[in-house]
Short mmCIF file of C-alpha atoms in Angstrom, two decimals:
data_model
loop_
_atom_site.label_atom_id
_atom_site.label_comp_id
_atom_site.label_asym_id
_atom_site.label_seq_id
_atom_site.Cartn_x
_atom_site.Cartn_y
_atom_site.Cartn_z
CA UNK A 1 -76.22 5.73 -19.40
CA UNK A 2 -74.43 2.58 -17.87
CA UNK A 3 -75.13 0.37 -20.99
CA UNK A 4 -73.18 3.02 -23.20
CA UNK A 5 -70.88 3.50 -20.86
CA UNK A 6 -69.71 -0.29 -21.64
CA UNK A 7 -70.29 0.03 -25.19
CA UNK A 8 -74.00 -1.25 -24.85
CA UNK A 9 -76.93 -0.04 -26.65
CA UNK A 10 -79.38 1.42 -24.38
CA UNK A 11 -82.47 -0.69 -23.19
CA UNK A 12 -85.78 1.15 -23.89
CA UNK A 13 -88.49 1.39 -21.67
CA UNK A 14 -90.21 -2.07 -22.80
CA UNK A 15 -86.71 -4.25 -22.56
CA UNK A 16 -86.65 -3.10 -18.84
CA UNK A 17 -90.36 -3.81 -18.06
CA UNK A 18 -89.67 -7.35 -20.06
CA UNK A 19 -86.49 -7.66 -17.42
CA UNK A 20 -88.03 -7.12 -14.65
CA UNK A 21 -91.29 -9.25 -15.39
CA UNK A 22 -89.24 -12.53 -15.78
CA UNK A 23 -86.32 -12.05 -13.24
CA UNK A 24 -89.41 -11.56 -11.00
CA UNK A 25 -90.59 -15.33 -12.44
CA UNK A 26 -87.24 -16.61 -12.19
CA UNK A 27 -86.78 -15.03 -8.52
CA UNK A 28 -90.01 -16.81 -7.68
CA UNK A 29 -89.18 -20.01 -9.51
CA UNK A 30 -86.04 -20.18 -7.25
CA UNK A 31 -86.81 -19.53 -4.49
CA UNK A 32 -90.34 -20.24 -4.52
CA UNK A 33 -89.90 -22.61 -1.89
CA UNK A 34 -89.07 -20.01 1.05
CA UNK A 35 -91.64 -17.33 -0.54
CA UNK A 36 -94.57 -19.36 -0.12
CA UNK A 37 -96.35 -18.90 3.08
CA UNK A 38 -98.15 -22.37 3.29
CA UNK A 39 -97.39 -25.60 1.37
CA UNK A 40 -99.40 -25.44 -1.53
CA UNK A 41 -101.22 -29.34 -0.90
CA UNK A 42 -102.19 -28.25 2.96
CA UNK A 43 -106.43 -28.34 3.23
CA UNK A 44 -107.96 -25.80 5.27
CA UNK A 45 -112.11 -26.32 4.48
CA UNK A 46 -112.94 -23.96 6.92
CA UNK A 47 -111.38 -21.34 4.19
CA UNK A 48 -113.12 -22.97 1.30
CA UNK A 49 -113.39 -20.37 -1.33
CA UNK A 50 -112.08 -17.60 1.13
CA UNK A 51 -111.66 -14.08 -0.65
CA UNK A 52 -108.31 -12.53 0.07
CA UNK A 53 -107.85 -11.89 4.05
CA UNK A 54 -105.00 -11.28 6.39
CA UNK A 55 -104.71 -15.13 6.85
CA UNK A 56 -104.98 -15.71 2.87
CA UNK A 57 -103.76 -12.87 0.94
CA UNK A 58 -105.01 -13.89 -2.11
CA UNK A 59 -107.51 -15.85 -0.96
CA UNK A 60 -107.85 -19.80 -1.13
CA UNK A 61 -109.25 -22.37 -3.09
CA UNK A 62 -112.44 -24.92 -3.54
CA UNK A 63 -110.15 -27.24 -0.91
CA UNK A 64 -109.18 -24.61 0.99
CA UNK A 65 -105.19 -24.33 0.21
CA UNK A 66 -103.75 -20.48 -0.22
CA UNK A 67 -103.30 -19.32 -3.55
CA UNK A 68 -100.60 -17.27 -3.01
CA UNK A 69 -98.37 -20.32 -2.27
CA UNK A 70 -100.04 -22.14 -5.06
CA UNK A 71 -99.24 -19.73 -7.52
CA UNK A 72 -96.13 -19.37 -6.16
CA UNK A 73 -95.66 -23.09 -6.68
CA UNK A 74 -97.15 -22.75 -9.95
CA UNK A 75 -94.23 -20.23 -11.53
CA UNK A 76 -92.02 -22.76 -10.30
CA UNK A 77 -93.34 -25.26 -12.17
CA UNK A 78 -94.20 -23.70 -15.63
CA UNK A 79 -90.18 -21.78 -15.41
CA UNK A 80 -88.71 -25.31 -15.09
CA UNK A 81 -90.94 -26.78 -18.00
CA UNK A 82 -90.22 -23.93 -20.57
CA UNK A 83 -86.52 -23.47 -19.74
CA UNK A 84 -86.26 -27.47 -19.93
CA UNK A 85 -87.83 -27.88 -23.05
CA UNK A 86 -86.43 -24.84 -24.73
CA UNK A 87 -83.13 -25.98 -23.88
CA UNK A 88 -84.09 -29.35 -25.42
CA UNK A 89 -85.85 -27.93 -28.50
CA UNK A 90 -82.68 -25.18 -28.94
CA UNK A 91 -79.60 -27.84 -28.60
CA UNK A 92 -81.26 -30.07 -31.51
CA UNK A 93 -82.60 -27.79 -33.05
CA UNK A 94 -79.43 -26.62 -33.20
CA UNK A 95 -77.55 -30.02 -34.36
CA UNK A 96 -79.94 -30.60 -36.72
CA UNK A 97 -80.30 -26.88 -38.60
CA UNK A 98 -76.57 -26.80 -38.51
CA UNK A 99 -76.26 -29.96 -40.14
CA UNK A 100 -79.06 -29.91 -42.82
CA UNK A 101 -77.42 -26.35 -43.85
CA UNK A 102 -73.50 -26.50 -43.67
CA UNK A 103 -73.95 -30.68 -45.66
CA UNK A 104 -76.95 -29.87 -47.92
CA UNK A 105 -77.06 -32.54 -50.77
CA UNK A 106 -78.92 -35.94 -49.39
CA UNK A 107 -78.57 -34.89 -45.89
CA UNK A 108 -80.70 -31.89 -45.94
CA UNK A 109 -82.76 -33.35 -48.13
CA UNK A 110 -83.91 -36.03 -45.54
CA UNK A 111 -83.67 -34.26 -42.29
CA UNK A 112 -85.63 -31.24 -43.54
CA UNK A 113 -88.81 -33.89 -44.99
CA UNK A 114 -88.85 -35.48 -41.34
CA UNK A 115 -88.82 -31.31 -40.35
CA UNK A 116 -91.51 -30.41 -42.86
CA UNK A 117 -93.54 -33.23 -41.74
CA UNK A 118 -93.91 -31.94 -37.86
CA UNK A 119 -93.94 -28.19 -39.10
CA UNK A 120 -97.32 -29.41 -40.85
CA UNK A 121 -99.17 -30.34 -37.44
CA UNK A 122 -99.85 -27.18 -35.04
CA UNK A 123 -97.35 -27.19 -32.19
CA UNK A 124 -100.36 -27.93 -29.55
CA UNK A 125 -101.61 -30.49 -31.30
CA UNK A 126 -98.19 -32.22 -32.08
CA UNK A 127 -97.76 -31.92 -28.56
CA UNK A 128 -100.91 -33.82 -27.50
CA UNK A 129 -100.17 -36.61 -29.96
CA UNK A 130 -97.03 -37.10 -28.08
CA UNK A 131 -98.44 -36.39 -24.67
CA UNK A 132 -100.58 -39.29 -25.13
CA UNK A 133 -97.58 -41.35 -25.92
CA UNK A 134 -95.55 -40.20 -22.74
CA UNK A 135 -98.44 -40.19 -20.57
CA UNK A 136 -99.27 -36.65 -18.07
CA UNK A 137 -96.09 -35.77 -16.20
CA UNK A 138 -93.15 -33.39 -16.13
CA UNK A 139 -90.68 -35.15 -18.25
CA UNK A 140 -93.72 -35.92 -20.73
CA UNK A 141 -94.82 -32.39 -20.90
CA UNK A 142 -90.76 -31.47 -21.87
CA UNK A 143 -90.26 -33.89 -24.09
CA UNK A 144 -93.77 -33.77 -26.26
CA UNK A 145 -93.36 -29.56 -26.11
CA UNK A 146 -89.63 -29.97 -26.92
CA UNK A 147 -90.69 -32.13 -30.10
CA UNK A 148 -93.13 -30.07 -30.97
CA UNK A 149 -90.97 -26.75 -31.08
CA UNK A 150 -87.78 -28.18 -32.38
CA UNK A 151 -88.40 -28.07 -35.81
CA UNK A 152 -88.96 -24.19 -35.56
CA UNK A 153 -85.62 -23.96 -34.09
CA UNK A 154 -84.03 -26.61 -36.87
CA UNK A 155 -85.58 -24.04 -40.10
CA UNK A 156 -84.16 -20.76 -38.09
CA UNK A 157 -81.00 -22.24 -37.96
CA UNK A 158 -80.53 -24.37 -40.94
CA UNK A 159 -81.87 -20.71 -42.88
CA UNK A 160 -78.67 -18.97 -41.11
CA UNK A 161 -76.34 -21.63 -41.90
CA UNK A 162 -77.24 -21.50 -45.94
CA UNK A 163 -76.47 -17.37 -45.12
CA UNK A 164 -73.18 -18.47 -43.39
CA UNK A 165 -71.53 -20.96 -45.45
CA UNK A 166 -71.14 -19.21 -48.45
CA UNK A 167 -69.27 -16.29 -46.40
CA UNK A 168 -65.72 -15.28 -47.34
CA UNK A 169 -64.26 -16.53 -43.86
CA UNK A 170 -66.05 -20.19 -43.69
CA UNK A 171 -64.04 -20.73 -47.55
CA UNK A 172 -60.54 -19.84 -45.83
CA UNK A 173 -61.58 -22.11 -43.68
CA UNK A 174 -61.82 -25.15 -45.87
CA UNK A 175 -58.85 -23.42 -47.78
CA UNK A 176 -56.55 -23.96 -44.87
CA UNK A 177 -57.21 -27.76 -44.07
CA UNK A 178 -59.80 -26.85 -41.66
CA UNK A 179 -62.07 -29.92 -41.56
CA UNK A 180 -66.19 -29.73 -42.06
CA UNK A 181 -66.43 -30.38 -38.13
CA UNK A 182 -64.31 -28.06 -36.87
CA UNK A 183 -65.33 -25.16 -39.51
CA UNK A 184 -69.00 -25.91 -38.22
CA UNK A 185 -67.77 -25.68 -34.74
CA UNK A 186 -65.65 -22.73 -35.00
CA UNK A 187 -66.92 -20.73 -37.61
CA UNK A 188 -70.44 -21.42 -38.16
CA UNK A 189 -72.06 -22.11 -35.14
CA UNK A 190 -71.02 -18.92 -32.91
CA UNK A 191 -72.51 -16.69 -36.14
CA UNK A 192 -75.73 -18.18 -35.39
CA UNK A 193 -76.07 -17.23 -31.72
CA UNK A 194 -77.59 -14.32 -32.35
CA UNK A 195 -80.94 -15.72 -33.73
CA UNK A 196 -80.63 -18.56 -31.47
CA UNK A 197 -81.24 -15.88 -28.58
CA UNK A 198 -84.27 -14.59 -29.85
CA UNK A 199 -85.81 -17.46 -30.51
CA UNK A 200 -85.23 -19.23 -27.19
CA UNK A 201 -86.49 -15.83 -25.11
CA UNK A 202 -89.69 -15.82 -27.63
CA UNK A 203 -89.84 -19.70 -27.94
CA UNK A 204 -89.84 -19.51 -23.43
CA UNK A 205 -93.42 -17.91 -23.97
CA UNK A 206 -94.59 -20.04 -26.30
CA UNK A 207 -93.91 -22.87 -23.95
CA UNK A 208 -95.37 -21.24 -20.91
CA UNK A 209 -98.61 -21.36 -22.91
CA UNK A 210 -98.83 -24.11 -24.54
CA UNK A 211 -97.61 -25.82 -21.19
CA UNK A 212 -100.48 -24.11 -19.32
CA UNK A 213 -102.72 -25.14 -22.23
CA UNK A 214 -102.00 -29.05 -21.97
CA UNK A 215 -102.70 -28.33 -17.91
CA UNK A 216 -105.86 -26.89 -18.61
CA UNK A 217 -106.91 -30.20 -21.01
CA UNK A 218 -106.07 -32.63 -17.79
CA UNK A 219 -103.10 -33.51 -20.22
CA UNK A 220 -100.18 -31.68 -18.37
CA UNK A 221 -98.94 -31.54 -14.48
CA UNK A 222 -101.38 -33.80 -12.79
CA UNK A 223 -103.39 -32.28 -9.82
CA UNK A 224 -102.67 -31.64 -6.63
CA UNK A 225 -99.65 -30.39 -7.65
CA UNK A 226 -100.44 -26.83 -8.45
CA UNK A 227 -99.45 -25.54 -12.05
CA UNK A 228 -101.00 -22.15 -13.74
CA UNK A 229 -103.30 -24.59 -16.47
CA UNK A 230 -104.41 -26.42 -13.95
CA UNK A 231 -105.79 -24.41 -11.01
CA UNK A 232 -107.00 -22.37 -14.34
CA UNK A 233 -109.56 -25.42 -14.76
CA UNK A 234 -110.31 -26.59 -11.59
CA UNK A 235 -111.05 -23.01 -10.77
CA UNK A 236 -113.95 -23.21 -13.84
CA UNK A 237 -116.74 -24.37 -11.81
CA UNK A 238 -116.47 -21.96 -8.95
CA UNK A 239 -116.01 -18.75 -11.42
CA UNK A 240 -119.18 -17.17 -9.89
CA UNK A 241 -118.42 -17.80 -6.57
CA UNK A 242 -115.36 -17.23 -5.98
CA UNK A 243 -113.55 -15.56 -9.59
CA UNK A 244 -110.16 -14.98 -7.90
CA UNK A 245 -109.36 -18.68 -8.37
CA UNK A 246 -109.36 -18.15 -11.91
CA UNK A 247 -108.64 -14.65 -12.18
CA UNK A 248 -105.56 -14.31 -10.68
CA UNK A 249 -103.57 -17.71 -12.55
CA UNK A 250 -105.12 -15.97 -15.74
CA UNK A 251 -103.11 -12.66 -14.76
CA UNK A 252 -99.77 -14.58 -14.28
CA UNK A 253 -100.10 -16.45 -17.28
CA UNK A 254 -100.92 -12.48 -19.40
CA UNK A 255 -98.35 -11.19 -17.97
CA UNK A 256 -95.42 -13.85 -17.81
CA UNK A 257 -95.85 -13.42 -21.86
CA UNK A 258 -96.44 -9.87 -21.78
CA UNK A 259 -93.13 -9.94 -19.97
CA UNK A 260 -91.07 -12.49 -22.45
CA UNK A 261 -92.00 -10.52 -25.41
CA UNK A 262 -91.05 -7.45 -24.22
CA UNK A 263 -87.91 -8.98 -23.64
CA UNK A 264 -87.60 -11.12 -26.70
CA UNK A 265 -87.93 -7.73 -28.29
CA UNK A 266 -85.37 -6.20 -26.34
CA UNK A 267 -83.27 -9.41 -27.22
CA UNK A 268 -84.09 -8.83 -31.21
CA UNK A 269 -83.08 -4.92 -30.59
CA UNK A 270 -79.68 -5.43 -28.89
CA UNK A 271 -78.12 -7.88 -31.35
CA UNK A 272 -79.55 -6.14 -34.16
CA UNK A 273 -77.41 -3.33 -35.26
CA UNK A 274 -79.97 -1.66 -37.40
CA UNK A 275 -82.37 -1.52 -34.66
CA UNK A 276 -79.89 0.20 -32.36
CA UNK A 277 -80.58 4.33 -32.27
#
């Protein structure tokens, strides 16, 4: 009723579980800091392996520290990766697709055989080619992930772009005077938005994974510092004694994605007119 009211199409029942799922993760991300109970590196060995109590709601881990405030921790860190390295992989992504398409000739002929060439590696592996080149760390983990994604972004866009350019309004454009910069600019490049939204929601889940994935291989955040992957596979050896350590970053990683592709959906439904009831 409200989205009509301002001319919106209503959400369905999967956009609003997808909204509330990761304003919860960016809530947490945020102000993870003053939601945690306990800082995530403090040792308590008398709780080794401790099952959820009243002193440990979720319980704690093989060195005693509270998963709750590790997980907590944890959200923090994967929501900074993925909305770093989307915003990396989107912006040139972006520069490039809009280039290669709205040029063509020798241009998109060259950027688009340096494009081919990553699409041909898996985005994981890409990624661990790189992540051997930047070494384990944050800003390694962003840009080897936001390397390995941007060529997805660059064939989205530059396939838009071919759509665009031969549009009615982009030739009045160049009939005008307008020059190729400013036609990109003004007329090209706000046409593509709409794509460019869908993939960046979707293309936040894909790094959450892949992020947690690199973790998991020792390859991503380093321990102590807690991130989903990697209390995931420090958790491995203690499955039988103790399974919420591995359980319960499992469950945040299943539904952090369940969450960004409902809303990715949601996304793909609003801007699309012929999805719209």
């Amino acid at each position: 009723m409200i989205a009509r009211a301002f001319g919106l199409p209503a959400l369905r029942f999967n956009g609003l579980i997808g909204i509330l799922v990761v304003g919860l993760l960016l809530l947490v991300a945020v102000f993870g800091p003053w939601l945690a109970p306990y800082d995530p590196l403090k040792l308590d060995l008398m709780a080794r392996l401790q099952g959820p109590s009243a002193a440990h709601l979720l319980g704690a881990d093989e060195f005693g520290r509270d998963l709750l405030s590790r997980l907590i921790h944890g959200a923090r860190t994967s929501a900074w990766i993925a909305f770093a390295t989307v915003v990396f992989a989107i912006v040139f992504g972006t520069v490039v697709g809009v280039l290669a398409g709205f040029l063509r000739g020798w241009t998109d002929r060259i950027l688009m055989m340096v494009n081919d060439a990553l699409l041909a590696f898996p985005g994981l592996l890409l990624a661990l080619g790189f992540m051997a080149v930047f070494g384990a760390s944050r800003n390694g983990i962003i840009v080897a992930l936001g390397i390995a994604y941007m060529p997805v972004a660059v064939r989205v866009v530059r396939g838009t772009v071919l759509s665009i350019r031969e549009r009615e309004f982009v030739e009045a454009s160049r009939v005008i005077g307008n020059s190729g910069i400013v036609t990109m600019l003004r007329h090209v490049l706000p046409n593509c938005l709409a794509p460019i939204m869908v993939l960046a929601t979707t293309m936040f889940g894909w790094v959450v994974l892949s992020e947690s994935a690199l973790s998991f291989l020792g390859l991503g955040v380093p321990p102590p510092a807690p991130s989903w992957g990697n209390m995931l596979s420090t958790g491995r050896p203690y499955i039988n004694q103790a399974p919420h350590i591995i359980i319960l970053p499992g469950l945040c990683i299943s539904i952090t994605l369940l969450g960004v592709n409902l809303l990715g959906d949601a996304v793909r439904d609003w801007l699309d007119p012929k999805m719209q009831d």
